[in-house]
mmCIF file with all atom_site columns, C-alpha atoms in Angstrom:
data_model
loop_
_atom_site.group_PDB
_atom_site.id
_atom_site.type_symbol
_atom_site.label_atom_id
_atom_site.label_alt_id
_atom_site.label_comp_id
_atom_site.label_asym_id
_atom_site.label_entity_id
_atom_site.label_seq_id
_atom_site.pdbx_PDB_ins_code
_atom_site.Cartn_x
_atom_site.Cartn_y
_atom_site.Cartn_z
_atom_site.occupancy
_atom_site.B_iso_or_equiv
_atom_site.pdbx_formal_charge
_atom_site.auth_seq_id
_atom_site.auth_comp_id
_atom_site.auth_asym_id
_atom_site.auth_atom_id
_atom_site.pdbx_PDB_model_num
ATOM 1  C CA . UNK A 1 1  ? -5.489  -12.490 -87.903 1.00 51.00 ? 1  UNK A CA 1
ATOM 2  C CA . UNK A 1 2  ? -2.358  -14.932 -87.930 1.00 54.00 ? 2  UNK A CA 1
ATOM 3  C CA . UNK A 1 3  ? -0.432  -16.323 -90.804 1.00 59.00 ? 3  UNK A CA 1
ATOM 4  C CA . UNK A 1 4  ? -2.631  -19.210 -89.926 1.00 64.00 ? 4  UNK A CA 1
ATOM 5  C CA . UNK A 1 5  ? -6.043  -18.172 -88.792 1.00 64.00 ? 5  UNK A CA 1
ATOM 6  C CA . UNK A 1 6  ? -8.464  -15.104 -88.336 1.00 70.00 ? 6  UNK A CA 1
ATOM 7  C CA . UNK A 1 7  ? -9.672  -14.632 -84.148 1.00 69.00 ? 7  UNK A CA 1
ATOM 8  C CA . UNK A 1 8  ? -12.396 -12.578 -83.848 1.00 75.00 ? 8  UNK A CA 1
ATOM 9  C CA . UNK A 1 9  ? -12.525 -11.228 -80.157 1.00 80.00 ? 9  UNK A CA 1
ATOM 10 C CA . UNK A 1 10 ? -14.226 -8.340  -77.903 1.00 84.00 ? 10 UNK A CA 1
ATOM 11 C CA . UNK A 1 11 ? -11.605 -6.434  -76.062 1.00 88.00 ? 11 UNK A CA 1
ATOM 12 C CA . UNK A 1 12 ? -13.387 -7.556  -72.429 1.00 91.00 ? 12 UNK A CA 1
ATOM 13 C CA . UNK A 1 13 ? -12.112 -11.317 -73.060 1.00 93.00 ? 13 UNK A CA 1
ATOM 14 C CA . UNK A 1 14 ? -8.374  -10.454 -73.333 1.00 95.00 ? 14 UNK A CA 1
ATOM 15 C CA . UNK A 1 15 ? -6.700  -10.369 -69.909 1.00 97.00 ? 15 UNK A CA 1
ATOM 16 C CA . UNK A 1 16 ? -3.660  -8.978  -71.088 1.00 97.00 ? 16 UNK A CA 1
ATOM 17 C CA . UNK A 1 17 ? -0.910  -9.042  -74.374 1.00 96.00 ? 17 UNK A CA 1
ATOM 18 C CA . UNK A 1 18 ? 2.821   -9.819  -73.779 1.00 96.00 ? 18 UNK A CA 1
ATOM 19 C CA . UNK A 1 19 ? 5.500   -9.691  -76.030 1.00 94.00 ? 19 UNK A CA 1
ATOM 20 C CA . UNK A 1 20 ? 8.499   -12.367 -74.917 1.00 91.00 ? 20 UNK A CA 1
ATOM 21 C CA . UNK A 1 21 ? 11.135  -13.442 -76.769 1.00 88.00 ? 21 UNK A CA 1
ATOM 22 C CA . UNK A 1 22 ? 9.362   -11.178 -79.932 1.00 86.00 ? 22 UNK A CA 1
ATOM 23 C CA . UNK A 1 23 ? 6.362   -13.365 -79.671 1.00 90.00 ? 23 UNK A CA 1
ATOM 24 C CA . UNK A 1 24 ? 3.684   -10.897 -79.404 1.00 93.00 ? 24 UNK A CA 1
ATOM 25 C CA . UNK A 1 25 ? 0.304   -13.306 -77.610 1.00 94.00 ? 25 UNK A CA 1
ATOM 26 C CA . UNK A 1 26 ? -3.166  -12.254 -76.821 1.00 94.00 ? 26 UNK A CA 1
ATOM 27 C CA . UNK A 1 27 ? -4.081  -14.262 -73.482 1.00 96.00 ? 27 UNK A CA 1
ATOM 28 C CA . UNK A 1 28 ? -7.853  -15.105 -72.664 1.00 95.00 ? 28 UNK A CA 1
ATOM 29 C CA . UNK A 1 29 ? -9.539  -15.552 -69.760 1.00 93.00 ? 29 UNK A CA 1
ATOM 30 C CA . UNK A 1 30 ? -10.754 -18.592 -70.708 1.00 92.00 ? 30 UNK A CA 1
ATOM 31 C CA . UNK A 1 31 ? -6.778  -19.828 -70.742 1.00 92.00 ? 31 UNK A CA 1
ATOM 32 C CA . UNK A 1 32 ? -6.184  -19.697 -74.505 1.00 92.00 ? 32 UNK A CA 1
ATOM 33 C CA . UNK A 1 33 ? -3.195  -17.466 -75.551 1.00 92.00 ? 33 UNK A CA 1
ATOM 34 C CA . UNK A 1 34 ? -2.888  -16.594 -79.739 1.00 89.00 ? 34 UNK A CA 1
ATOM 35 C CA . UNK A 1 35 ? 0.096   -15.418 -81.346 1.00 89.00 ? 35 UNK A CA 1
ATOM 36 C CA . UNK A 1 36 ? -0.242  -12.451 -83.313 1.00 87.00 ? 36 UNK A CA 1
ATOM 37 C CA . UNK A 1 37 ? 1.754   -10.650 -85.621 1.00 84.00 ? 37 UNK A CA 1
ATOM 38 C CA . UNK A 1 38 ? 1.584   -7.217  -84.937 1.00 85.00 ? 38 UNK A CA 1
ATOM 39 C CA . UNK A 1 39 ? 3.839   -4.886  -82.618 1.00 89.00 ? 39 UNK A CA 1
ATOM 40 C CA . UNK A 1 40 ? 3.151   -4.725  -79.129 1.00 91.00 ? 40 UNK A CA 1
ATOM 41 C CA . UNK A 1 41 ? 2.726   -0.640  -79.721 1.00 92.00 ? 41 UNK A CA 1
ATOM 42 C CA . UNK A 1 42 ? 0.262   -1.359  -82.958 1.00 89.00 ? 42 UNK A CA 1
ATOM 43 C CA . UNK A 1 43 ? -1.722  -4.039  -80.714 1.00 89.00 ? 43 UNK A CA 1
ATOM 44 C CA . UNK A 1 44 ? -2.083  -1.315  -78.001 1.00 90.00 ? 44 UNK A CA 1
ATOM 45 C CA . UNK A 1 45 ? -3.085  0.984   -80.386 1.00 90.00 ? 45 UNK A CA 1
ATOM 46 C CA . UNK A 1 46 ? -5.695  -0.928  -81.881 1.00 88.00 ? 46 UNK A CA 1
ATOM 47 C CA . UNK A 1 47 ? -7.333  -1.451  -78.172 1.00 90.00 ? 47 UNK A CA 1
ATOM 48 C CA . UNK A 1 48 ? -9.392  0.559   -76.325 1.00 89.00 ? 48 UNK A CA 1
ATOM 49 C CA . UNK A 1 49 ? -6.846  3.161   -74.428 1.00 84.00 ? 49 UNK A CA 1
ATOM 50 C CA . UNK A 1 50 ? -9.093  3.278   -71.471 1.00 90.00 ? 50 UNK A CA 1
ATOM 51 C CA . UNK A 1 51 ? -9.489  -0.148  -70.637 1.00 94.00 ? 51 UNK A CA 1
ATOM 52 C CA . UNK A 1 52 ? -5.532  -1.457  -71.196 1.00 95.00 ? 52 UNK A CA 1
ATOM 53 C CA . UNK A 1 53 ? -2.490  0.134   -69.173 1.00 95.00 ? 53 UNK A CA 1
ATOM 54 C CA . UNK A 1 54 ? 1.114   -1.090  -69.684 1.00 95.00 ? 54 UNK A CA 1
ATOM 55 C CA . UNK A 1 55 ? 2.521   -2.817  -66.431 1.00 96.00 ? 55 UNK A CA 1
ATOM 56 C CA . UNK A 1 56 ? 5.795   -3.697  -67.926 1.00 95.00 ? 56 UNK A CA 1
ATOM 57 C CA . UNK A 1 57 ? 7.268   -2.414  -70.936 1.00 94.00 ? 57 UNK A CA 1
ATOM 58 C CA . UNK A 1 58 ? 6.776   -5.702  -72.974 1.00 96.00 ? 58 UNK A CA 1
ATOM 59 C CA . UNK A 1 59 ? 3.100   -6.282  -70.808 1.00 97.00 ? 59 UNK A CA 1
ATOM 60 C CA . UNK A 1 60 ? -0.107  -4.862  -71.521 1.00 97.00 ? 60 UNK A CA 1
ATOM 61 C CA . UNK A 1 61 ? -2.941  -5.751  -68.791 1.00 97.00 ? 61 UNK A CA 1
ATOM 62 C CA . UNK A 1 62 ? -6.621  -5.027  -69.073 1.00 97.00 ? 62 UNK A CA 1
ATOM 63 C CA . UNK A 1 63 ? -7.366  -2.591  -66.551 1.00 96.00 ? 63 UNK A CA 1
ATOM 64 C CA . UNK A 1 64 ? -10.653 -4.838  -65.545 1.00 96.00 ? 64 UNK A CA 1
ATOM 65 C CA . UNK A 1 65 ? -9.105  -7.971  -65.252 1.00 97.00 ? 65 UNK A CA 1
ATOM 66 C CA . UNK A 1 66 ? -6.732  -6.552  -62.216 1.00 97.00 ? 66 UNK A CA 1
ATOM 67 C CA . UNK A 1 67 ? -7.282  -7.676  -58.783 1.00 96.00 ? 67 UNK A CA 1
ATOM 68 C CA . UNK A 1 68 ? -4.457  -6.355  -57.209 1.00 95.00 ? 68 UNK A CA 1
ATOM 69 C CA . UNK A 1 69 ? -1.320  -4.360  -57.385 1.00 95.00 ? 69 UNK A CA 1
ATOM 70 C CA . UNK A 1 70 ? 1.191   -4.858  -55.512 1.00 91.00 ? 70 UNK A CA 1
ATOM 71 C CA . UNK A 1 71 ? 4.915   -3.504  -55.498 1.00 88.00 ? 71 UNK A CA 1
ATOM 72 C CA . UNK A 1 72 ? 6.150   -5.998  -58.142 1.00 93.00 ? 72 UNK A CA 1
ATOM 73 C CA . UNK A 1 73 ? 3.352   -7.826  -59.332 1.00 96.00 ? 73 UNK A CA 1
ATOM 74 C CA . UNK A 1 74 ? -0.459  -7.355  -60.437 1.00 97.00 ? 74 UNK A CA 1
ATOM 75 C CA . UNK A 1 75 ? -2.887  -10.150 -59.827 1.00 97.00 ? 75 UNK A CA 1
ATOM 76 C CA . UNK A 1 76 ? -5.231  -11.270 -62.386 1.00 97.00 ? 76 UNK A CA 1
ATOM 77 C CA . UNK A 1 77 ? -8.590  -12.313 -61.559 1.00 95.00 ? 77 UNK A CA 1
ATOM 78 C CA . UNK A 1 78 ? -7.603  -15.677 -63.205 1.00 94.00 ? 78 UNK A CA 1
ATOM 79 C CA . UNK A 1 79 ? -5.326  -15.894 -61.065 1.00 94.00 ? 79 UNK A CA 1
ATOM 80 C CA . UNK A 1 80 ? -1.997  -15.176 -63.289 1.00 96.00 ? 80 UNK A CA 1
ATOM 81 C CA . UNK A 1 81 ? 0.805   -12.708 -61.687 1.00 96.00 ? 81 UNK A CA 1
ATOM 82 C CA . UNK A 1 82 ? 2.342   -10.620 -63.988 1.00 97.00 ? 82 UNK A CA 1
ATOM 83 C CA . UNK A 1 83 ? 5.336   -8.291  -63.252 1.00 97.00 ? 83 UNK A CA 1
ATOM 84 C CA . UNK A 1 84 ? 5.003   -4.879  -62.642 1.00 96.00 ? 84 UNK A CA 1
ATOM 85 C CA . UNK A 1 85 ? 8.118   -2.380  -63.445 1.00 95.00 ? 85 UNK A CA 1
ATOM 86 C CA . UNK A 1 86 ? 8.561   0.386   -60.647 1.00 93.00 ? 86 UNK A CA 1
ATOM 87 C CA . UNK A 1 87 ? 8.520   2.625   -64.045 1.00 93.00 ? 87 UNK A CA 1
ATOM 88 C CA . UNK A 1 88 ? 5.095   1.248   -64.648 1.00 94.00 ? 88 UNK A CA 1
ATOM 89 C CA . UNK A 1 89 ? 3.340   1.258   -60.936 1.00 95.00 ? 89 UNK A CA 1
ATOM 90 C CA . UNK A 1 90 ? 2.232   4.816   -60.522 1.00 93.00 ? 90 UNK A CA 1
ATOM 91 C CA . UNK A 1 91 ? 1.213   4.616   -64.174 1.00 93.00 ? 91 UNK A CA 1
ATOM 92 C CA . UNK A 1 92 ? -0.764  1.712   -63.411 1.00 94.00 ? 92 UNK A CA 1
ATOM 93 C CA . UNK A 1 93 ? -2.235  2.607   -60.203 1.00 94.00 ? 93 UNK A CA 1
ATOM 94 C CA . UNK A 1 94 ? -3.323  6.092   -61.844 1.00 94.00 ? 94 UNK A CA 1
ATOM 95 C CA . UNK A 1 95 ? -4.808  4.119   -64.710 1.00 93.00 ? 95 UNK A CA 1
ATOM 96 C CA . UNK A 1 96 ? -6.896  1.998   -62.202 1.00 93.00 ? 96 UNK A CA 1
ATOM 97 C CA . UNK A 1 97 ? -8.247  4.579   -60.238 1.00 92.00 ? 97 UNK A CA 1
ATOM 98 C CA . UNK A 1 98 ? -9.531  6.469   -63.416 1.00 89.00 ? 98 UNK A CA 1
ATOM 99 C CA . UNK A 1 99 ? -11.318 3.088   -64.919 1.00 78.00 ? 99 UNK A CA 1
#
């Protein structure tokens, strides 16, 4: 929930959470992005470990959404790039394979 309103999702929908400027969002595939106030580690914690994989230290990406991976960037399969840290890529890559 938000100071605002409650969102009721399943964990499939969310492409993946960001934290930017400490503005923690959930981002849909249908476009829509909600705010939430919760840390990026309690969001991650509260979503299935096996389906989400950190690809930057403030980005969280569903593992199923993922098209690519490239050096410095995953594609999404809505077609969003997000960065990828080189901290992050073997992490990510690893996560992949085991999804």
């Amino acid at each position: 929930s938000t100071p605002t309103r409650a969102v009721s999702f399943l964990p499939d929908e969310v492409t993946h959470v960001d934290s930017l400027n400490r503005v923690r969002s959930l981002h849909f595939a249908n476009g829509e992005s909600v705010p939430i106030d919760m840390t990026l580690a309690a969001i991650v914690e509260a979503l299935p470990c096996d389906r989400f994989a950190y690809c930057h230290r403030s980005i969280v990406v569903n593992l199923s959404h993922v098209r690519q991976v490239a050096a410095q960037e995953v594609v999404l399969d809505t077609g969003e790039r997000l960065p990828v840290s080189r901290r992050r890529l073997a992490e990510l890559r690893e996560a992949l394979a085991n999804a």
